[in-house]
Amino acid sequence: MDRTTQLTARRTDLTGPVRTSGSPLAPGAGEIVRSAPDASEPDVYDAAAYPAASVRTAGPVRTAGPARSAASLHLRAARVLADNWTGASTVPSRGLYPHQWSWDSAFISIGLRHLSPLRAQTELETLLGAQWGDGRIPHIVFNPSVPLDAYFPSPDFWRSSTAGRAAGAPRTVQTSGIVQPPVHALAAWLVHLSDPGLSRSRGFLSRVYPHLAAWHRYLLHRRDLGGGGLVSVVHPWEQGMDNSPTWDEPLSRVTPAPARSFRRADLDHGAAEDRPTDLDYGRYVRLATDYRDGEYADGRGEFAVEDPAFNALLIASEHALARIACELGAAGTARHTRAERLTAALVDRLWDPAEGMFFCRDVRTGDLVPERSVAGLIPLLLPALPRDIAAALVRTACGPHFGLGDTTRLVPSYDLTGEAFDPHRYWRGPAWFNTNWLLERGLRLHGERGRADALRDAALRTADTSGFAEYVDPYTGEACGALGFSWTAALALDLLHEPHEPHELDEPLGHGVSPMGIGTFRHE
């Protein structure tokens, strides 16, 4: 989410759901029809519904303070998601982020599946109901019951229904015009696995598949701005890791918007030293304004960057779409092949063997951006990654730049030795739970079970002791940002319940298919 744009101090009432009915569908997509949770379904957040025996973990979660049981952690995480539930989707944080964010909802659904598969399905369906006609999934779906002055950039800044008309923006739902990382197909597949019977009875996968396929087509066809097969982001907010030092060099070419043309609401909620500079914020606003005024046409702006994390998540979701296609009776071979081709392009364009990690490529200059970000480790998630590259990524994660298993509790968002490192400044050093969840999966996938177990325990312990904070100091685990943050609670639930090993719901599709259903184990 665009962490660089915060809310005003007003606390908003989110009792009404986001209205997404009547949104134009992506080409070839089936209509998304959401069902309200069945009245016969028990309250998924009721403590009585989850006795301790139902939590599939061994022993108590280890914390810095008195030991608290896994069941207790489950219930407190579930309460965060209950408090942030609006009736159709989950806000990241009631006080700070009162709308629906794209990749937040994907991660939230992964945790919600352990509470209510139906609500997890609804979370994704609500988001997909706001998809644009060209296939893009907007990074914010605005709740019409929230006052305009409660958040900036607000719906009247993005003007999606008018400025986005040529791109097929919905008429009945207000959204932003930019996107976020494509975690959605992976989330949909994991949600399906949590209750295949319910998923099949509701036709969940058959209804979301056309939307997800259109989303991937948009990225692959409209966003290959570098011509090398990878997707480019056109705004730092799209990659999700706002204010990362990775963006400093590409942003330096952007003329900032005049300070008088916008109000920095983010400073109402955070110290200036923890926020982007006025200069950088003006550049963020300029990029978004120019994109809007260009009717959200791609390829015209000054900022275009191929990011390893964004592309790795697209590849993982391509593998997941292949699994969904097979579940629906179609062949998934072409999607697996495309995912492997994208993996090869990722290695060819963004891998630096001397540094042992992936870097962003500035499409406008053609150069790699020499900043070590956690984004450069996320491709560890990919099953077809060459064995030597996976081993090098593990060494880099455990080395002095990120300190995994040594100097840090959780993997930081930026190089510990970098000049721009700051343990509390957004995406310039703090540790985030979604990136650590992705790395835990990657470590486990590539046989690093001991390191994966240690990272899982550290993430659970830190989520617990920080009050499910938005992000934390990577050294101390000190809570930063919003408390009761939805994806922190959701991903803690997933780590608590899901051992990320083969289990009865992972039906093999044939030779070489990953037990977690996101790709193949063939290493080249």
Coordinates of C-alpha atoms in Angstrom, one line a residue:
M1 CA 0.0 0.0 0.0
D2 CA 1.2 3.5 -0.5
R3 CA 2.5 4.0 3.0
T4 CA 3.7 7.4 2.1
T5 CA 0.2 8.7 2.1
Q6 CA -1.5 8.6 5.4
L7 CA -4.9 9.6 6.8
T8 CA -6.0 12.7 8.6
A9 CA -6.7 12.3 12.3
R10 CA -10.4 11.6 11.7
R11 CA -11.4 8.1 12.8
T12 CA -13.9 6.8 10.2
D13 CA -16.9 4.5 10.5
L14 CA -16.6 1.5 8.2
T15 CA -19.7 -0.4 9.0
G16 CA -20.8 -0.4 5.4
P17 CA -19.3 -2.7 2.8
V18 CA -17.5 -1.5 -0.3
R19 CA -20.0 -1.4 -3.2
T20 CA -18.7 -3.4 -6.1
S21 CA -21.8 -4.6 -7.8
G22 CA -22.3 -3.3 -11.3
S23 CA -18.5 -2.9 -11.9
P24 CA -17.6 -3.6 -15.6
L25 CA -15.9 -7.0 -15.9
A26 CA -12.6 -7.7 -17.4
P27 CA -12.8 -9.1 -21.0
G28 CA -14.1 -12.6 -21.0
A29 CA -14.6 -12.7 -17.2
G30 CA -17.5 -14.3 -15.5
E31 CA -19.5 -12.2 -13.1
I32 CA -18.3 -12.2 -9.5
V33 CA -21.4 -12.8 -7.3
R34 CA -20.6 -12.7 -3.6
S35 CA -22.7 -14.5 -1.0
A36 CA -23.1 -13.1 2.5
P37 CA -21.6 -15.4 5.2
D38 CA -24.1 -18.2 5.9
A39 CA -26.1 -17.5 9.0
S40 CA -25.6 -21.1 10.1
E41 CA -21.8 -20.6 10.1
P42 CA -20.4 -20.2 13.6
D43 CA -18.8 -16.9 14.5
V44 CA -15.3 -17.5 13.1
Y45 CA -13.9 -15.1 15.7
D46 CA -15.6 -16.7 18.7
A47 CA -13.1 -18.2 21.1
A48 CA -15.4 -21.2 21.7
A49 CA -15.1 -22.0 18.0
Y50 CA -11.4 -22.6 18.3
P51 CA -10.4 -24.9 21.1
A52 CA -6.6 -25.2 21.7
A53 CA -6.6 -28.7 20.1
S54 CA -7.7 -27.3 16.7
V55 CA -4.5 -25.2 16.4
R56 CA -2.0 -27.3 14.4
T57 CA 1.2 -26.3 16.2
A58 CA 3.4 -28.1 18.6
G59 CA 3.7 -26.4 22.0
P60 CA 3.4 -22.7 23.0
V61 CA 4.6 -19.9 20.8
R62 CA 7.9 -18.7 22.3
T63 CA 7.7 -15.1 23.2
A64 CA 10.1 -12.6 24.9
G65 CA 7.7 -12.4 27.9
P66 CA 5.6 -15.1 29.6
A67 CA 4.8 -18.0 27.3
R68 CA 1.4 -17.7 25.7
S69 CA -0.3 -20.6 23.9
A70 CA -0.7 -21.0 20.2
A71 CA -4.4 -20.9 20.8
S72 CA -4.2 -17.6 22.5
L73 CA -2.1 -16.1 19.6
H74 CA -4.7 -17.5 17.2
L75 CA -7.6 -15.8 19.0
R76 CA -5.9 -12.4 19.3
A77 CA -4.9 -12.5 15.6
A78 CA -8.5 -13.5 14.7
R79 CA -9.8 -10.5 16.8
V80 CA -7.6 -8.1 14.7
L81 CA -9.2 -9.4 11.5
A82 CA -12.7 -9.2 13.1
D83 CA -12.1 -5.6 14.1
N84 CA -10.9 -4.7 10.6
W85 CA -13.6 -6.6 8.7
T86 CA -16.1 -4.2 7.0
G87 CA -18.7 -6.8 5.8
A88 CA -17.2 -7.4 2.4
S89 CA -13.4 -6.9 2.9
T90 CA -10.8 -6.1 5.5
V91 CA -9.1 -2.8 5.9
P92 CA -5.4 -2.9 6.7
S93 CA -6.0 -0.7 9.8
R94 CA -9.2 1.0 11.1
G95 CA -7.5 4.2 12.0
L96 CA -4.9 4.7 9.3
Y97 CA -6.1 2.9 6.2
P98 CA -9.9 2.8 5.9
H99 CA -10.2 1.3 2.4
Q100 CA -9.3 -1.9 0.7
W101 CA -5.8 -2.4 -0.6
S102 CA -4.9 -4.9 -3.3
W103 CA -2.0 -6.9 -2.1
D104 CA -3.1 -6.5 1.5
S105 CA -6.3 -8.3 0.7
A106 CA -4.4 -11.1 -1.0
F107 CA -2.3 -11.6 2.1
I108 CA -5.3 -11.2 4.4
S109 CA -7.2 -13.9 2.5
I110 CA -4.4 -16.3 3.1
G111 CA -4.8 -15.9 6.8
L112 CA -8.6 -15.6 6.8
R113 CA -8.8 -19.1 5.2
H114 CA -7.9 -20.5 8.6
L115 CA -10.9 -18.8 10.2
S116 CA -13.5 -18.8 7.4
P117 CA -12.8 -19.9 3.9
L118 CA -16.0 -18.2 2.8
R119 CA -14.8 -14.8 4.1
A120 CA -11.4 -15.4 2.5
Q121 CA -13.2 -16.0 -0.8
T122 CA -15.3 -12.9 -0.3
E123 CA -12.2 -10.8 0.4
L124 CA -10.8 -11.6 -3.0
E125 CA -14.1 -11.4 -4.8
T126 CA -14.7 -7.9 -3.5
L127 CA -11.4 -6.8 -4.8
L128 CA -11.9 -8.4 -8.2
G129 CA -15.3 -6.8 -8.5
A130 CA -13.4 -3.5 -8.9
Q131 CA -11.2 -4.7 -11.7
W132 CA -10.8 -2.4 -14.7
G133 CA -11.8 -3.4 -18.2
D134 CA -8.1 -3.5 -19.4
G135 CA -7.5 -6.1 -16.7
R136 CA -5.7 -4.1 -14.1
I137 CA -6.5 -4.6 -10.4
P138 CA -6.4 -1.2 -8.7
H139 CA -4.3 -0.8 -5.6
I140 CA -7.1 0.9 -3.6
V141 CA -10.8 0.2 -3.7
F142 CA -12.4 3.2 -2.0
N143 CA -15.2 2.7 0.5
P144 CA -18.0 5.2 -0.3
S145 CA -19.0 5.6 3.3
V146 CA -15.6 7.1 4.2
P147 CA -15.4 10.9 4.0
L148 CA -13.2 12.3 1.2
D149 CA -11.0 14.2 3.7
A150 CA -10.2 11.0 5.6
Y151 CA -7.5 9.9 3.2
F152 CA -5.1 11.3 0.6
P153 CA -4.9 10.7 -2.3
S154 CA -8.6 10.4 -2.1
P155 CA -11.0 9.3 -4.9
D156 CA -11.3 12.9 -6.2
F157 CA -7.6 12.9 -6.8
W158 CA -7.6 9.7 -8.9
R159 CA -10.8 10.4 -10.8
S160 CA -10.9 6.8 -11.9
S161 CA -14.4 6.8 -13.4
T162 CA -13.5 9.7 -15.7
A163 CA -9.8 9.7 -16.2
G164 CA -9.8 5.9 -16.4
R165 CA -12.8 5.6 -18.7
A166 CA -10.6 4.7 -21.8
A167 CA -9.0 1.9 -19.7
G168 CA -12.3 0.5 -18.6
A169 CA -12.4 1.8 -15.0
P170 CA -15.6 0.8 -13.2
R171 CA -18.4 3.5 -13.1
T172 CA -19.9 2.5 -9.8
V173 CA -16.8 2.0 -7.7
Q174 CA -14.1 4.6 -7.1
T175 CA -10.5 3.3 -7.2
S176 CA -6.9 4.4 -7.6
G177 CA -5.4 4.0 -11.1
I178 CA -2.1 2.3 -10.2
V179 CA -1.6 -1.4 -9.2
Q180 CA 0.2 -3.5 -6.6
P181 CA 2.1 -6.8 -6.7
P182 CA 0.2 -9.7 -8.2
V183 CA -0.1 -12.1 -5.2
H184 CA -3.8 -12.8 -6.0
A185 CA -3.7 -16.0 -7.9
L186 CA -1.4 -17.6 -5.3
A187 CA -3.8 -16.4 -2.6
A188 CA -6.9 -17.8 -4.5
W189 CA -5.3 -21.2 -4.9
L190 CA -4.4 -21.4 -1.2
V191 CA -7.9 -20.2 -0.2
H192 CA -9.3 -23.0 -2.4
L193 CA -7.1 -25.6 -0.8
S194 CA -8.4 -24.6 2.7
D195 CA -11.9 -25.9 1.8
P196 CA -12.1 -27.5 -1.7
G197 CA -15.7 -28.6 -1.1
L198 CA -16.9 -25.1 -0.4
S199 CA -14.8 -23.6 -3.2
R200 CA -16.3 -26.1 -5.7
S201 CA -19.9 -25.7 -4.5
R202 CA -19.6 -21.9 -4.9
G203 CA -17.8 -22.1 -8.2
F204 CA -15.1 -19.9 -6.6
L205 CA -12.2 -20.8 -8.9
S206 CA -14.3 -20.8 -12.1
R207 CA -15.5 -17.3 -11.4
V208 CA -12.2 -15.8 -10.3
Y209 CA -10.0 -17.5 -12.9
P210 CA -11.0 -15.2 -15.9
H211 CA -10.3 -12.1 -13.7
L212 CA -6.9 -13.4 -12.7
A213 CA -6.0 -14.4 -16.2
A214 CA -7.0 -10.9 -17.5
W215 CA -4.9 -9.3 -14.7
H216 CA -1.9 -11.3 -15.8
R217 CA -2.5 -10.4 -19.4
Y218 CA -2.6 -6.8 -18.6
L219 CA 0.8 -7.0 -16.8
L220 CA 2.5 -9.1 -19.4
H221 CA 1.2 -7.2 -22.5
R222 CA 0.9 -3.6 -21.2
R223 CA 3.7 -3.4 -18.7
D224 CA 6.7 -5.0 -20.6
L225 CA 8.1 -1.5 -21.0
G226 CA 11.7 -2.7 -21.2
G227 CA 11.1 -5.2 -24.0
G228 CA 12.8 -8.0 -22.1
G229 CA 9.7 -9.9 -21.0
L230 CA 9.5 -8.5 -17.4
V231 CA 6.8 -6.3 -16.0
S232 CA 7.7 -2.6 -15.1
V233 CA 6.1 -0.6 -12.3
V234 CA 5.3 3.0 -13.1
H235 CA 5.2 4.4 -9.6
P236 CA 7.0 3.4 -6.4
W237 CA 3.6 2.8 -4.7
E238 CA 2.9 0.0 -7.2
Q239 CA 5.8 -2.2 -6.0
G240 CA 4.4 -1.9 -2.5
M241 CA 7.7 -1.0 -0.8
D242 CA 7.3 2.8 -0.7
N243 CA 10.2 5.0 0.0
S244 CA 12.8 2.3 -0.6
P245 CA 16.2 3.7 -1.4
T246 CA 15.9 1.6 -4.6
W247 CA 13.7 4.4 -6.0
D248 CA 15.9 7.3 -5.2
E249 CA 17.9 7.2 -8.4
P250 CA 15.0 6.7 -10.9
L251 CA 12.9 9.3 -9.0
S252 CA 15.7 11.9 -9.3
R253 CA 14.6 12.6 -12.9
V254 CA 11.0 13.5 -11.9
T255 CA 10.1 17.2 -11.4
P256 CA 8.2 17.3 -8.1
A257 CA 4.7 18.7 -7.9
P258 CA 4.6 22.2 -6.2
A259 CA 4.3 21.9 -2.4
R260 CA 1.2 24.1 -2.5
S261 CA -0.6 21.7 -4.8
F262 CA -1.2 19.0 -2.2
R263 CA -1.3 18.5 1.6
R264 CA 1.0 16.0 3.3
A265 CA -1.5 14.2 5.5
D266 CA 1.1 11.6 6.4
L267 CA 2.9 14.0 8.7
D268 CA -0.3 14.1 10.9
H269 CA 0.6 10.6 12.0
G270 CA 4.4 10.3 11.9
A271 CA 7.5 12.2 12.6
A272 CA 9.1 13.9 9.6
E273 CA 12.3 12.0 10.2
D274 CA 10.5 8.7 9.7
R275 CA 8.7 9.8 6.5
P276 CA 9.7 10.6 2.9
T277 CA 11.2 14.0 2.3
D278 CA 9.1 16.8 0.9
L279 CA 11.1 16.5 -2.3
D280 CA 10.4 12.8 -2.7
Y281 CA 6.7 13.2 -1.8
G282 CA 6.3 15.9 -4.4
R283 CA 7.7 13.4 -6.9
Y284 CA 5.3 10.7 -5.9
V285 CA 2.4 13.2 -6.4
R286 CA 3.8 14.3 -9.8
L287 CA 4.0 10.8 -11.1
A288 CA 0.5 9.9 -10.0
T289 CA -0.9 13.2 -11.4
D290 CA 0.8 12.7 -14.8
Y291 CA -0.4 9.1 -15.0
R292 CA -4.0 10.3 -14.3
D293 CA -3.8 13.2 -16.7
G294 CA -2.6 10.8 -19.4
E295 CA -5.7 8.7 -18.8
Y296 CA -3.7 5.9 -17.2
A297 CA -2.0 4.9 -20.5
D298 CA 1.2 2.9 -19.8
G299 CA 4.7 3.6 -21.1
R300 CA 4.6 7.4 -21.2
G301 CA 6.0 8.4 -17.8
E302 CA 9.5 9.2 -16.7
F303 CA 9.5 6.4 -14.1
A304 CA 9.6 2.7 -15.2
V305 CA 11.4 0.1 -13.2
E306 CA 11.6 -3.7 -13.4
D307 CA 11.5 -5.0 -9.8
P308 CA 12.5 -8.5 -8.8
A309 CA 9.9 -8.9 -6.1
F310 CA 7.0 -7.8 -8.3
N311 CA 8.0 -10.1 -11.1
A312 CA 8.7 -13.0 -8.7
L313 CA 5.2 -12.7 -7.4
L314 CA 3.8 -12.7 -10.9
I315 CA 5.8 -15.9 -11.6
A316 CA 4.5 -17.6 -8.5
S317 CA 1.0 -16.6 -9.4
E318 CA 1.4 -17.9 -12.9
H319 CA 2.3 -21.3 -11.4
A320 CA -0.8 -21.0 -9.2
L321 CA -3.0 -20.2 -12.2
A322 CA -1.7 -23.4 -13.8
R323 CA -2.9 -25.3 -10.7
I324 CA -6.3 -23.5 -10.9
A325 CA -6.6 -24.3 -14.6
C326 CA -5.9 -28.0 -13.9
E327 CA -8.5 -27.9 -11.1
L328 CA -11.0 -26.6 -13.6
G329 CA -10.2 -29.3 -16.1
A330 CA -7.9 -27.4 -18.4
A331 CA -4.2 -27.9 -19.1
G332 CA -1.8 -25.8 -17.1
T333 CA 1.3 -26.7 -19.1
A334 CA 1.4 -23.4 -21.0
R335 CA 1.3 -21.3 -17.8
H336 CA 4.0 -23.4 -16.1
T337 CA 6.1 -22.9 -19.3
R338 CA 5.4 -19.2 -19.2
A339 CA 6.4 -19.0 -15.5
E340 CA 9.7 -20.8 -16.3
R341 CA 10.3 -18.4 -19.2
L342 CA 9.7 -15.4 -16.9
T343 CA 12.1 -17.0 -14.4
A344 CA 14.8 -17.2 -17.0
A345 CA 14.1 -13.5 -18.0
L346 CA 14.3 -12.5 -14.3
V347 CA 17.8 -14.1 -14.0
D348 CA 19.0 -12.7 -17.3
R349 CA 17.9 -9.1 -16.6
L350 CA 18.1 -8.6 -12.8
W351 CA 20.5 -11.2 -11.3
D352 CA 24.0 -10.0 -10.3
P353 CA 26.2 -13.0 -9.6
A354 CA 29.0 -10.9 -8.0
E355 CA 26.6 -9.5 -5.4
G356 CA 24.6 -12.7 -5.0
M357 CA 21.2 -11.1 -5.3
F358 CA 18.7 -9.5 -7.7
F359 CA 18.5 -5.8 -8.4
C360 CA 16.0 -3.4 -9.9
R361 CA 16.6 -2.3 -13.5
D362 CA 15.8 1.3 -14.4
V363 CA 14.1 0.9 -17.8
R364 CA 14.8 4.5 -18.8
T365 CA 18.5 4.2 -18.5
G366 CA 18.8 0.4 -18.9
D367 CA 21.0 0.2 -15.7
L368 CA 20.7 -1.9 -12.6
V369 CA 20.0 0.1 -9.5
P370 CA 22.9 -0.6 -7.0
E371 CA 20.7 -0.7 -3.9
R372 CA 20.3 -3.9 -1.8
S373 CA 16.6 -4.3 -1.0
V374 CA 14.6 -7.2 0.4
A375 CA 12.9 -7.2 -3.0
G376 CA 16.1 -8.7 -4.3
L377 CA 15.7 -11.8 -2.0
I378 CA 12.0 -12.5 -2.8
P379 CA 12.8 -14.6 -6.0
L380 CA 13.8 -17.3 -3.5
L381 CA 10.1 -18.0 -3.6
L382 CA 10.4 -19.4 -7.1
P383 CA 10.6 -23.2 -7.5
A384 CA 12.4 -23.3 -10.9
L385 CA 15.2 -20.9 -9.7
P386 CA 18.6 -22.5 -10.5
R387 CA 20.1 -24.2 -7.5
D388 CA 23.2 -22.1 -7.4
I389 CA 21.2 -18.9 -7.4
A390 CA 19.0 -20.1 -4.6
A391 CA 22.0 -21.0 -2.6
A392 CA 23.6 -17.6 -3.2
L393 CA 20.4 -15.8 -2.1
V394 CA 20.4 -17.8 1.1
R395 CA 24.0 -16.8 1.8
T396 CA 23.2 -13.1 1.1
A397 CA 20.1 -13.2 3.4
C398 CA 22.3 -14.7 6.2
G399 CA 25.2 -12.3 5.5
P400 CA 26.0 -8.9 6.9
H401 CA 23.6 -7.0 4.6
F402 CA 20.4 -8.7 6.0
G403 CA 21.5 -10.6 9.1
L404 CA 19.0 -13.5 8.9
G405 CA 19.6 -15.8 11.8
D406 CA 22.4 -13.7 13.2
T407 CA 22.1 -10.0 13.9
T408 CA 18.4 -9.3 13.2
R409 CA 15.1 -10.8 14.4
L410 CA 13.5 -10.5 11.1
V411 CA 14.9 -9.7 7.6
P412 CA 15.0 -5.9 7.1
S413 CA 13.6 -4.2 4.1
Y414 CA 17.0 -2.6 3.2
D415 CA 20.7 -3.3 3.5
L416 CA 21.9 -3.0 7.1
T417 CA 25.2 -1.6 5.8
G418 CA 23.7 0.8 3.3
E419 CA 24.1 4.6 3.8
A420 CA 20.3 5.1 3.7
F421 CA 19.5 2.4 6.3
D422 CA 17.2 3.5 9.1
P423 CA 15.5 0.9 11.3
H424 CA 12.3 3.0 11.7
R425 CA 11.9 4.8 8.4
Y426 CA 9.4 3.3 6.0
W427 CA 10.9 0.7 3.8
R428 CA 14.4 2.0 4.4
G429 CA 15.3 -0.6 7.0
P430 CA 12.3 -1.8 9.1
A431 CA 11.2 -5.4 8.9
W432 CA 7.8 -6.2 7.4
F433 CA 5.8 -9.4 8.0
N434 CA 4.7 -10.0 4.4
T435 CA 8.2 -10.0 3.0
N436 CA 9.4 -12.3 5.8
W437 CA 6.4 -14.6 5.2
L438 CA 7.5 -14.9 1.5
L439 CA 11.1 -15.6 2.5
E440 CA 10.0 -18.3 4.9
R441 CA 8.2 -20.0 2.1
G442 CA 11.2 -19.6 -0.2
L443 CA 13.6 -21.1 2.4
R444 CA 11.4 -24.0 3.0
L445 CA 10.8 -24.6 -0.7
H446 CA 14.6 -24.8 -1.4
G447 CA 15.3 -27.2 1.5
E448 CA 16.4 -24.7 4.2
R449 CA 14.0 -26.2 6.7
G450 CA 16.0 -25.2 9.8
R451 CA 16.3 -21.6 8.7
A452 CA 12.6 -21.6 7.7
D453 CA 11.6 -22.9 11.1
A454 CA 13.7 -20.3 12.9
L455 CA 12.3 -17.5 10.8
R456 CA 8.7 -18.8 11.3
D457 CA 9.3 -18.8 15.1
A458 CA 10.8 -15.3 15.1
A459 CA 7.9 -13.9 13.0
L460 CA 5.3 -15.5 15.3
R461 CA 7.1 -14.2 18.4
T462 CA 7.5 -10.7 17.0
A463 CA 3.9 -10.5 15.7
D464 CA 2.8 -11.5 19.2
T465 CA 5.0 -9.1 21.3
S466 CA 4.5 -6.2 18.9
G467 CA 0.8 -6.2 19.0
F468 CA 0.6 -7.3 15.3
A469 CA 2.4 -4.1 14.3
E470 CA 2.6 -2.8 10.8
Y471 CA 6.4 -3.2 10.8
V472 CA 9.1 -3.4 13.4
D473 CA 12.7 -2.5 14.1
P474 CA 14.6 -5.4 12.6
Y475 CA 17.1 -5.6 15.5
T476 CA 14.8 -5.2 18.5
G477 CA 11.3 -6.1 17.2
E478 CA 10.1 -2.7 18.5
A479 CA 6.6 -2.0 17.1
C480 CA 6.4 0.8 14.5
G481 CA 3.5 2.2 12.5
A482 CA -0.1 1.0 13.1
L483 CA -0.9 -1.7 15.6
G484 CA -3.5 -4.4 15.0
F485 CA -2.4 -4.5 11.3
S486 CA -4.3 -6.9 9.2
W487 CA -1.7 -8.7 7.1
T488 CA 0.5 -9.1 10.2
A489 CA -2.3 -10.9 12.0
A490 CA -3.3 -12.9 8.9
L491 CA 0.2 -14.1 8.1
A492 CA 0.8 -15.0 11.7
L493 CA -2.3 -17.1 11.5
D494 CA -1.0 -18.8 8.4
L495 CA 2.4 -19.5 10.0
L496 CA 0.7 -20.8 13.1
H497 CA -1.6 -23.2 11.2
E498 CA 0.1 -24.0 8.0
P499 CA 3.3 -26.0 8.3
H500 CA 4.0 -25.3 4.6
E501 CA 4.8 -29.0 4.0
P502 CA 2.9 -31.4 1.8
H503 CA -0.5 -32.3 3.3
E504 CA -3.7 -34.0 2.3
L505 CA -5.1 -31.1 0.3
D506 CA -2.1 -30.9 -2.1
E507 CA -3.1 -33.3 -4.9
P508 CA -0.2 -34.0 -7.2
L509 CA -0.6 -33.0 -10.8
G510 CA 2.2 -35.1 -12.1
H511 CA 6.0 -35.3 -12.2
G512 CA 7.8 -32.2 -11.1
V513 CA 5.0 -30.4 -9.5
S514 CA 5.7 -28.6 -6.2
P515 CA 3.9 -30.0 -3.2
M516 CA 2.8 -26.5 -2.3
G517 CA 1.2 -26.1 -5.7
I518 CA 3.1 -23.1 -6.9
G519 CA 5.4 -24.6 -9.5
T520 CA 8.0 -27.2 -10.3
F521 CA 11.2 -28.4 -8.6
R522 CA 13.1 -28.7 -11.8
H523 CA 16.4 -26.9 -11.4
E524 CA 18.6 -26.0 -14.4

